[in-house]
Coordinates of C-alpha atoms and ligand atoms in Angstrom, one line a residue:
X1 CA 91.5 119.4 168.0
X2 CA 91.0 117.6 171.3
X3 CA 93.8 117.6 173.8
X4 CA 94.0 113.8 173.8
X5 CA 94.5 112.0 170.5
X6 CA 92.1 109.5 169.1
X7 CA 93.2 106.3 167.4
X8 CA 91.2 103.8 165.4
X9 CA 92.7 100.3 165.1
X10 CA 90.8 98.0 162.7
X11 CA 90.6 94.3 163.7
X12 CA 91.6 95.0 167.3
X13 CA 89.8 92.4 169.4
X14 CA 92.8 90.0 169.2
X15 CA 96.4 89.4 168.2
X16 CA 98.4 92.3 166.8
X17 CA 95.5 94.8 166.6
X18 CA 94.7 94.3 170.3
X19 CA 98.3 94.8 171.3
X20 CA 98.5 98.0 169.2
X21 CA 95.3 99.3 170.7
X22 CA 96.6 98.6 174.2
X23 CA 100.0 100.2 173.5
X24 CA 98.4 103.3 171.9
X25 CA 96.2 103.6 175.0
X26 CA 99.2 103.3 177.2
X27 CA 100.7 106.2 175.2
X28 CA 97.6 108.3 176.1
X29 CA 95.4 107.8 173.1
X30 CA 91.6 107.4 173.2
X31 CA 90.9 104.2 171.3
X32 CA 88.3 102.8 169.0
X33 CA 88.4 99.0 169.0
X34 CA 86.9 97.2 166.0
X35 CA 85.9 93.9 164.7
X36 CA 83.0 92.5 162.6
X37 CA 81.0 90.9 165.4
X38 CA 79.0 92.6 168.2
X39 CA 79.4 90.5 171.4
X40 CA 79.7 91.3 175.0
X41 CA 83.3 90.1 174.7
X42 CA 84.0 92.7 172.0
X43 CA 82.8 95.6 174.2
X44 CA 84.7 94.1 177.2
X45 CA 88.0 94.4 175.2
X46 CA 87.4 98.2 174.9
X47 CA 86.3 98.5 178.6
X48 CA 89.4 96.7 179.7
X49 CA 91.7 99.0 177.7
X50 CA 89.9 102.1 179.2
X51 CA 90.3 100.6 182.7
X52 CA 93.9 99.7 182.3
X53 CA 95.1 103.0 180.9
X54 CA 92.7 105.6 182.1
X55 CA 91.7 106.6 178.6
X56 CA 88.4 106.5 176.7
X57 CA 87.8 103.4 174.6
X58 CA 84.9 102.4 172.5
X59 CA 84.0 99.3 170.6
X60 CA 82.6 99.9 167.1
X61 CA 81.3 97.0 165.0
X62 CA 82.3 97.3 161.3
X63 CA 82.9 94.6 158.8
X64 CA 86.1 95.5 156.9
X65 CA 84.9 93.6 153.9
X66 CA 82.2 96.2 153.4
X67 CA 83.3 99.6 152.0
X68 CA 80.4 101.6 153.7
X69 CA 81.2 100.0 157.1
X70 CA 84.9 100.9 156.7
X71 CA 84.0 104.5 156.2
X72 CA 81.3 104.5 158.9
X73 CA 83.9 103.2 161.4
X74 CA 86.1 106.3 160.9
X75 CA 83.1 108.6 161.0
X76 CA 81.8 107.0 164.1
X77 CA 85.2 107.4 165.9
X78 CA 85.3 111.1 165.0
X79 CA 81.7 111.5 166.2
X80 CA 82.4 109.8 169.5
X81 CA 85.7 111.5 170.3
X82 CA 85.6 114.7 168.4
X83 CA 88.7 114.1 166.2
X84 CA 90.8 111.4 164.5
X85 CA 94.5 111.5 164.7
X86 CA 95.7 107.9 164.2
X87 CA 94.5 105.2 161.9
X88 CA 96.0 101.7 162.1
X89 CA 94.8 99.4 159.3
X90 CA 95.3 96.0 160.9
X91 CA 92.3 93.8 160.1
X92 CA 93.4 90.8 158.1
X93 CA 92.6 87.2 157.2
X94 CA 94.5 84.4 155.5
X95 CA 93.8 81.4 153.4
X96 CA 96.3 78.9 152.1
X97 CA 95.8 77.0 148.8
X98 CA 97.5 76.4 145.5
X99 CA 96.6 79.2 143.1
X100 CA 94.6 77.0 140.7
X101 CA 92.5 75.7 143.5
X102 CA 92.2 79.0 145.4
X103 CA 88.5 79.6 146.2
X104 CA 87.2 82.8 144.4
X105 CA 85.3 83.9 147.5
X106 CA 88.4 83.6 149.6
X107 CA 90.4 85.6 147.1
X108 CA 87.7 88.4 147.1
X109 CA 87.5 88.4 150.9
X110 CA 91.3 88.7 151.4
X111 CA 91.6 91.5 148.9
X112 CA 88.6 93.3 150.5
X113 CA 89.7 92.9 154.1
X114 CA 93.5 93.1 153.8
X115 CA 93.7 95.8 151.1
X116 CA 90.6 97.6 150.0
X117 CA 89.5 98.3 153.6
X118 CA 92.6 100.4 154.1
X119 CA 91.7 102.4 151.0
X120 CA 88.3 103.1 152.4
X121 CA 89.3 104.0 156.0
X122 CA 92.2 106.1 154.8
X123 CA 90.0 108.0 152.4
X124 CA 87.5 108.7 155.2
X125 CA 90.2 109.6 157.7
X126 CA 92.2 112.2 155.6
X127 CA 89.7 115.1 155.9
X128 CA 89.4 114.5 159.7
X129 CA 93.2 114.4 160.1
X130 CA 93.5 117.5 158.0
X131 CA 91.0 119.2 160.4
X132 CA 93.0 118.0 163.4
X133 CA 96.2 119.6 161.9
X134 CA 97.9 116.3 161.1
X135 CA 97.8 112.6 161.6
X136 CA 99.3 109.1 161.3
X137 CA 98.3 106.2 159.1
X138 CA 100.0 102.9 160.0
X139 CA 99.3 99.9 157.7
X140 CA 100.0 96.5 159.1
X141 CA 101.5 94.8 156.0
X142 CA 103.7 91.7 156.3
X143 CA 107.0 90.3 155.2
X144 CA 104.6 89.0 152.5
X145 CA 104.3 92.6 151.4
X146 CA 107.9 92.4 150.2
X147 CA 108.5 88.7 149.3
X148 CA 106.2 85.8 148.4
X149 CA 105.6 82.3 149.7
X150 CA 103.7 79.5 147.8
X151 CA 100.0 78.9 148.5
X152 CA 99.3 82.5 149.6
X153 CA 98.5 84.2 146.3
X154 CA 95.7 86.4 147.7
X155 CA 97.5 87.4 150.9
X156 CA 100.8 88.2 149.1
X157 CA 98.9 90.2 146.5
X158 CA 97.0 92.2 149.1
X159 CA 100.1 92.8 151.2
X160 CA 102.2 93.9 148.2
X161 CA 99.2 96.2 147.3
X162 CA 99.1 97.8 150.7
X163 CA 102.8 98.7 150.5
X164 CA 101.9 100.6 147.2
X165 CA 98.9 102.3 148.9
X166 CA 101.2 103.3 151.8
X167 CA 103.7 105.0 149.4
X168 CA 101.0 106.8 147.4
X169 CA 99.1 108.1 150.5
X170 CA 102.4 109.3 151.9
X171 CA 103.3 111.3 148.8
X172 CA 99.8 112.8 148.5
X173 CA 99.8 114.1 152.2
X174 CA 103.5 114.9 152.7
X175 CA 102.9 118.6 153.1
X176 CA 100.0 118.2 155.5
X177 CA 101.7 116.7 158.6
X178 CA 100.1 113.4 157.9
X179 CA 102.4 110.4 157.5
X180 CA 101.6 106.9 156.2
X181 CA 103.9 104.0 156.8
X182 CA 103.7 100.2 156.9
X183 CA 105.0 97.6 159.3
X184 CA 106.1 94.3 157.9
X185 CA 106.1 91.6 160.6
X186 CA 107.4 88.1 160.0
X187 CA 105.7 85.3 161.8
X188 CA 103.9 86.5 165.0
X189 CA 102.2 83.9 167.1
X190 CA 98.6 85.0 167.0
X191 CA 95.2 83.3 166.4
X192 CA 95.7 84.0 162.6
X193 CA 99.0 82.1 162.6
X194 CA 97.6 79.3 164.8
X195 CA 94.8 78.8 162.3
X196 CA 97.3 78.4 159.5
X197 CA 99.1 75.5 161.2
X198 CA 96.6 72.7 160.3
X199 CA 96.4 73.9 156.6
X200 CA 100.2 74.0 156.4
X201 CA 100.4 70.5 158.1
X202 CA 98.1 69.2 155.4
X203 CA 99.8 71.1 152.5
X204 CA 103.3 69.9 153.5
X205 CA 102.3 66.6 155.1
X206 CA 104.2 67.3 158.3
X207 CA 103.4 67.3 162.1
X208 CA 103.0 70.5 164.0
X209 CA 106.5 70.9 165.4
X210 CA 108.1 70.2 162.0
X211 CA 105.8 72.6 160.2
X212 CA 106.5 75.4 162.7
X213 CA 110.3 74.9 162.6
X214 CA 110.8 74.0 158.9
X215 CA 108.0 75.8 157.1
X216 CA 106.8 78.7 159.2
X217 CA 110.1 79.8 160.8
X218 CA 112.2 78.4 157.9
X219 CA 112.7 81.9 156.5
X220 CA 113.0 83.6 159.9
X221 CA 116.7 83.4 160.7
X222 CA 116.3 84.0 164.4
X223 CA 114.0 80.9 164.5
X224 CA 111.8 82.8 167.0
X225 CA 108.3 84.2 166.5
X226 CA 107.9 88.0 166.6
X227 CA 105.8 89.1 169.6
X228 CA 102.7 91.3 169.3
X229 CA 104.3 93.7 171.8
X230 CA 107.2 94.2 169.5
X231 CA 104.9 95.1 166.6
X232 CA 102.8 97.4 168.9
X233 CA 105.9 99.3 170.0
X234 CA 106.9 100.0 166.4
X235 CA 103.3 101.3 165.7
X236 CA 103.5 103.6 168.7
X237 CA 106.9 104.9 167.5
X238 CA 105.5 105.6 164.0
X239 CA 102.7 107.6 165.6
X240 CA 105.1 109.7 167.7
X241 CA 106.6 113.1 166.9
X242 CA 110.0 111.4 166.6
X243 CA 108.8 109.6 163.5
X244 CA 107.5 112.8 161.8
X245 CA 110.0 112.5 158.9
X246 CA 109.5 108.7 158.4
X247 CA 107.0 108.7 155.5
X248 CA 106.0 106.3 152.8
X249 CA 108.2 103.5 153.9
X250 CA 108.0 100.2 155.8
X251 CA 109.6 98.9 159.0
X252 CA 110.4 95.2 158.9
X253 CA 110.2 93.2 162.1
X254 CA 110.9 89.8 160.8
X255 CA 114.0 88.4 162.5
X256 CA 116.0 88.9 159.3
X257 CA 113.7 87.1 156.9
X258 CA 113.8 89.7 154.2
X259 CA 117.5 90.3 154.5
X260 CA 118.0 87.1 152.6
Ligands
NAD1 P1 94.1 87.8 164.3 O1 93.3 86.8 163.6 O2 94.6 87.5 165.7 O3 93.4 89.2 164.4 C1 92.7 89.7 163.3 C2 91.7 90.7 163.7 O4 91.0 91.2 162.6 C3 90.7 90.1 164.7 O5 90.4 91.1 165.7 C4 89.5 89.9 163.8 O6 88.3 90.0 164.5 C5 89.6 91.0 162.8 N1 88.9 90.8 161.6 C6 88.9 89.8 160.8 N2 88.1 90.0 159.8 C7 87.5 91.2 159.9 C8 86.5 91.9 159.3 N3 85.9 91.5 158.2 N4 86.2 93.2 159.7 C9 86.8 93.6 160.9 N5 87.7 93.0 161.6 C10 88.0 91.8 161.1 O7 95.3 88.1 163.3 P2 96.8 88.8 163.5 O8 97.8 87.8 163.3 O9 96.8 89.6 164.8 O10 96.8 89.7 162.2 C11 96.6 91.1 162.3 C12 97.3 91.7 161.0 O11 98.7 91.5 161.0 C13 96.7 91.2 159.7 O12 96.6 92.2 158.8 C14 97.8 90.2 159.3 O13 97.9 90.0 157.9 C15 99.0 90.9 159.8 N6 100.2 90.1 160.0 C16 100.2 89.0 160.9 C17 101.3 88.2 161.0 C18 101.4 87.1 161.9 O14 102.3 86.3 161.8 N7 100.4 86.9 162.8 C19 102.5 88.5 160.2 C20 102.4 89.6 159.4 C21 101.3 90.4 159.3

């Protein structure tokens, strides 16, 4: 086991994943940054994290809609850094449409990226964590892993599914110093949420401000977006020794949404 811990964060070139990668690096982890493209900008994200925090950081291209690439990402991280201690399954996409009009290819992509990828990366990570003497799996679910909203059938199904995967993995590995938990954010202002605004404006026939206030933050009692830093701090906590007995559960960061 290497002295410094290694963390893989899927979908970490922007939004929540980037904030988690940055926060884990600040906590001393070497980091594998991932997305499905292979641009200079992608590699620059990893270089900036390494520079900011004095850790090693590497960009590995892997498309989370492809099972073999999910597994290769984990293997590549262990090969590069010698171990794997933390896996954060964060990559996710969204599509908003009534269920009877929901495009089949969008359904398949959301289930693959938001749910099945976590199965593949986790399966590949377990033997490596076992070898390292323990580990942490953190799945970025959503308030939509606990409750539904209209027009998001695939997303809600995938996020409910990942809560089930979280519980199952936790039970299977409970005696091996490997924990598995989920984080359930409410609305966080990231590129993914920005991209939903036009669809929501169309679906609800509202202007931007109204859709943000009355639709998106309608269920979030604080009427404020969650920040990426708040989600990242929770992920770092779940990866810490203090969280060793937190297992198979979820942490909601939703301004009170699911208290209703
Ligand atoms: P984002 O669009 O900013 O980031 C998503 C990341 O995933 C990007 O780095 C993107 O490149 C990557 N990605 C997309 N498809 C991929 C693929 N096929 N293979 C590899 N990487 C891929 O989105 P975000 O808002 O930061 O969302 C991150 C996670 O948080 C998602 O799982 C999302 O469902 C969840 N979440 C977001 C919110 C929110 O309000 N933003 C709320 C709850 C949960």
